[in-house]
GROMACS .gro file of C-alpha atoms in nm:
model
  203
    1UNK     CA    1  -0.512   1.052   1.033
    2UNK     CA    2  -0.160   0.980   1.189
    3UNK     CA    3  -0.002   1.282   1.335
    4UNK     CA    4   0.358   1.261   1.458
    5UNK     CA    5   0.499   1.502   1.723
    6UNK     CA    6   0.853   1.613   1.673
    7UNK     CA    7   1.055   1.757   1.998
    8UNK     CA    8   1.345   1.958   1.896
    9UNK     CA    9   1.624   1.909   2.160
   10UNK     CA   10   1.961   1.900   1.960
   11UNK     CA   11   2.075   2.245   2.050
   12UNK     CA   12   2.298   2.342   2.376
   13UNK     CA   13   2.178   2.707   2.394
   14UNK     CA   14   2.482   2.927   2.450
   15UNK     CA   15   2.280   3.213   2.587
   16UNK     CA   16   2.156   2.997   2.855
   17UNK     CA   17   2.512   2.943   2.998
   18UNK     CA   18   2.466   2.587   3.052
   19UNK     CA   19   2.278   2.278   2.915
   20UNK     CA   20   1.927   2.413   2.973
   21UNK     CA   21   1.762   2.098   2.881
   22UNK     CA   22   1.888   1.970   3.212
   23UNK     CA   23   1.768   2.287   3.426
   24UNK     CA   24   1.531   2.189   3.695
   25UNK     CA   25   1.159   2.313   3.719
   26UNK     CA   26   0.994   2.387   4.052
   27UNK     CA   27   0.880   2.036   4.072
   28UNK     CA   28   1.234   1.888   4.035
   29UNK     CA   29   1.187   1.762   3.655
   30UNK     CA   30   1.449   1.864   3.389
   31UNK     CA   31   1.304   2.117   3.142
   32UNK     CA   32   1.317   1.888   2.826
   33UNK     CA   33   1.162   1.591   3.013
   34UNK     CA   34   0.858   1.820   3.110
   35UNK     CA   35   0.819   1.935   2.770
   36UNK     CA   36   0.834   1.570   2.648
   37UNK     CA   37   0.584   1.454   2.901
   38UNK     CA   38   0.332   1.735   2.791
   39UNK     CA   39   0.365   1.629   2.449
   40UNK     CA   40   0.337   1.252   2.500
   41UNK     CA   41   0.004   1.311   2.694
   42UNK     CA   42  -0.158   1.397   2.368
   43UNK     CA   43   0.039   1.240   2.076
   44UNK     CA   44   0.118   0.867   2.061
   45UNK     CA   45   0.405   0.890   1.818
   46UNK     CA   46   0.674   1.111   1.942
   47UNK     CA   47   1.030   1.175   1.787
   48UNK     CA   48   1.291   1.377   1.977
   49UNK     CA   49   1.569   1.506   1.781
   50UNK     CA   50   1.902   1.476   1.978
   51UNK     CA   51   2.285   1.479   1.917
   52UNK     CA   52   2.460   1.158   1.924
   53UNK     CA   53   2.646   1.242   2.271
   54UNK     CA   54   2.296   1.297   2.458
   55UNK     CA   55   2.310   0.927   2.614
   56UNK     CA   56   2.154   1.010   2.945
   57UNK     CA   57   1.864   1.226   2.803
   58UNK     CA   58   1.819   0.935   2.519
   59UNK     CA   59   1.777   0.687   2.791
   60UNK     CA   60   1.519   0.890   2.967
   61UNK     CA   61   1.336   0.969   2.667
   62UNK     CA   62   1.340   0.602   2.543
   63UNK     CA   63   1.168   0.519   2.874
   64UNK     CA   64   0.894   0.777   2.775
   65UNK     CA   65   0.830   0.585   2.437
   66UNK     CA   66   1.001   0.857   2.230
   67UNK     CA   67   1.165   0.767   1.908
   68UNK     CA   68   1.523   0.907   1.900
   69UNK     CA   69   1.655   1.086   1.607
   70UNK     CA   70   2.001   1.175   1.593
   71UNK     CA   71   2.080   1.497   1.434
   72UNK     CA   72   2.479   1.613   1.422
   73UNK     CA   73   2.586   1.951   1.416
   74UNK     CA   74   2.321   2.180   1.605
   75UNK     CA   75   2.511   2.462   1.482
   76UNK     CA   76   2.354   2.420   1.157
   77UNK     CA   77   2.032   2.542   1.277
   78UNK     CA   78   1.692   2.462   1.393
   79UNK     CA   79   1.578   2.433   1.028
   80UNK     CA   80   1.833   2.137   0.979
   81UNK     CA   81   1.716   1.965   1.325
   82UNK     CA   82   1.340   2.000   1.218
   83UNK     CA   83   1.412   1.853   0.865
   84UNK     CA   84   1.564   1.555   1.070
   85UNK     CA   85   1.272   1.496   1.283
   86UNK     CA   86   1.031   1.512   0.985
   87UNK     CA   87   1.243   1.270   0.792
   88UNK     CA   88   1.216   1.008   1.084
   89UNK     CA   89   0.842   1.014   1.026
   90UNK     CA   90   0.816   1.102   0.663
   91UNK     CA   91   0.506   0.906   0.578
   92UNK     CA   92   0.293   1.064   0.855
   93UNK     CA   93  -0.016   1.259   0.753
   94UNK     CA   94   0.086   1.557   0.971
   95UNK     CA   95   0.349   1.673   1.225
   96UNK     CA   96   0.320   1.863   1.562
   97UNK     CA   97   0.634   2.067   1.613
   98UNK     CA   98   0.748   2.160   1.968
   99UNK     CA   99   1.096   2.321   2.079
  100UNK     CA  100   1.223   2.128   2.375
  101UNK     CA  101   1.245   2.446   2.607
  102UNK     CA  102   0.858   2.518   2.638
  103UNK     CA  103   0.731   2.316   2.908
  104UNK     CA  104   0.476   2.557   3.043
  105UNK     CA  105   0.223   2.473   2.744
  106UNK     CA  106  -0.069   2.346   2.867
  107UNK     CA  107  -0.161   1.967   2.757
  108UNK     CA  108  -0.520   2.112   2.640
  109UNK     CA  109  -0.354   2.353   2.436
  110UNK     CA  110  -0.144   2.091   2.261
  111UNK     CA  111  -0.462   1.874   2.196
  112UNK     CA  112  -0.633   2.161   2.050
  113UNK     CA  113  -0.394   2.214   1.776
  114UNK     CA  114  -0.399   1.831   1.718
  115UNK     CA  115  -0.766   1.851   1.689
  116UNK     CA  116  -0.767   2.148   1.451
  117UNK     CA  117  -0.500   1.941   1.239
  118UNK     CA  118  -0.697   1.627   1.248
  119UNK     CA  119  -1.005   1.823   1.124
  120UNK     CA  120  -0.843   1.906   0.799
  121UNK     CA  121  -0.623   2.230   0.845
  122UNK     CA  122  -0.334   2.236   0.641
  123UNK     CA  123  -0.127   2.411   0.931
  124UNK     CA  124  -0.242   2.534   1.279
  125UNK     CA  125  -0.079   2.742   1.543
  126UNK     CA  126  -0.192   2.889   1.879
  127UNK     CA  127  -0.199   3.244   1.950
  128UNK     CA  128  -0.197   3.414   2.293
  129UNK     CA  129  -0.299   3.769   2.308
  130UNK     CA  130  -0.211   3.822   1.948
  131UNK     CA  131   0.117   3.663   1.935
  132UNK     CA  132   0.184   3.314   1.755
  133UNK     CA  133   0.336   3.052   1.968
  134UNK     CA  134   0.403   2.667   1.976
  135UNK     CA  135   0.327   2.399   1.910
  136UNK     CA  136   0.288   2.430   1.540
  137UNK     CA  137   0.094   2.164   1.337
  138UNK     CA  138   0.153   2.088   0.955
  139UNK     CA  139  -0.041   1.858   0.723
  140UNK     CA  140   0.150   1.648   0.465
  141UNK     CA  141   0.096   1.946   0.233
  142UNK     CA  142   0.394   2.077   0.387
  143UNK     CA  143   0.615   1.757   0.374
  144UNK     CA  144   0.856   1.875   0.100
  145UNK     CA  145   0.882   2.241   0.252
  146UNK     CA  146   0.961   2.077   0.585
  147UNK     CA  147   1.220   1.842   0.464
  148UNK     CA  148   1.403   2.132   0.269
  149UNK     CA  149   1.433   2.354   0.590
  150UNK     CA  150   1.807   2.452   0.677
  151UNK     CA  151   2.003   2.701   0.868
  152UNK     CA  152   1.801   2.909   1.133
  153UNK     CA  153   1.464   2.890   0.919
  154UNK     CA  154   1.206   2.684   1.126
  155UNK     CA  155   0.859   2.556   1.085
  156UNK     CA  156   0.699   2.917   1.168
  157UNK     CA  157   0.848   3.065   0.870
  158UNK     CA  158   0.611   2.827   0.655
  159UNK     CA  159   0.289   2.934   0.828
  160UNK     CA  160   0.225   3.199   0.566
  161UNK     CA  161   0.270   2.979   0.283
  162UNK     CA  162  -0.017   2.929   0.039
  163UNK     CA  163  -0.349   3.073   0.028
  164UNK     CA  164  -0.451   3.141   0.383
  165UNK     CA  165  -0.369   2.777   0.480
  166UNK     CA  166  -0.289   2.837   0.859
  167UNK     CA  167  -0.562   2.823   1.119
  168UNK     CA  168  -0.467   3.058   1.421
  169UNK     CA  169  -0.612   2.921   1.727
  170UNK     CA  170  -0.689   3.184   1.988
  171UNK     CA  171  -0.599   3.034   2.326
  172UNK     CA  172  -0.565   3.162   2.695
  173UNK     CA  173  -0.233   2.984   2.746
  174UNK     CA  174   0.054   3.202   2.783
  175UNK     CA  175   0.287   2.917   2.783
  176UNK     CA  176   0.270   2.887   2.401
  177UNK     CA  177   0.481   3.214   2.400
  178UNK     CA  178   0.733   3.106   2.681
  179UNK     CA  179   1.074   2.956   2.583
  180UNK     CA  180   1.362   2.958   2.828
  181UNK     CA  181   1.648   3.121   2.633
  182UNK     CA  182   1.834   3.244   2.949
  183UNK     CA  183   1.824   3.163   3.316
  184UNK     CA  184   1.622   3.457   3.396
  185UNK     CA  185   1.349   3.342   3.150
  186UNK     CA  186   1.322   3.002   3.370
  187UNK     CA  187   1.296   3.188   3.708
  188UNK     CA  188   1.027   3.458   3.562
  189UNK     CA  189   0.820   3.201   3.410
  190UNK     CA  190   0.823   2.960   3.722
  191UNK     CA  191   0.729   3.254   3.947
  192UNK     CA  192   0.445   3.355   3.700
  193UNK     CA  193   0.305   3.004   3.694
  194UNK     CA  194   0.358   2.946   4.083
  195UNK     CA  195   0.141   3.267   4.148
  196UNK     CA  196  -0.128   3.210   3.891
  197UNK     CA  197  -0.454   3.023   3.932
  198UNK     CA  198  -0.500   2.757   3.677
  199UNK     CA  199  -0.718   2.858   3.381
  200UNK     CA  200  -0.965   2.629   3.244
  201UNK     CA  201  -0.843   2.467   2.923
  202UNK     CA  202  -0.478   2.536   2.976
  203UNK     CA  203  -0.413   2.170   3.095
   0.00000   0.00000   0.00000
């Protein structure tokens, strides 16, 4: 089963106050590149959705063997960016979707979602303490729905589509629910993980 990963990174995030994709983590890596590295550790075929002006980021991600999909107009919403990413790998058997501002998701969690999708689930999503998070996996059953996304409607809006098609995966990884919308989010999550002992299966 050929599963492609789509990393969503075309937005600039006005709430963050600056380009959060370039915000540095405690280990010195830019937030987006850390998210990309976690995804690339599990999935061989990875696409990142960027804007045309993102030259420096594109060079870094090309060096990590990402395919660059240009999506103009991030103001058109996540659904528009996601559809562009799916279109870049429209013949895949399934897709793993990850927003670019979630570098705290463990590699083991990403692998678990891929495994469940590979075993035949129509859709798969990790859940931490009852809250659904990312990455989200979809089989080809959802191809047309994903390609039709627009505006602020993202992939998670499709998870309840059909007759109980979604597999909920309970995980011990809080990173699945941690996205950096504001600078204080970044500081809080970094402090959380620096003080937290690793949990088996999180990485």
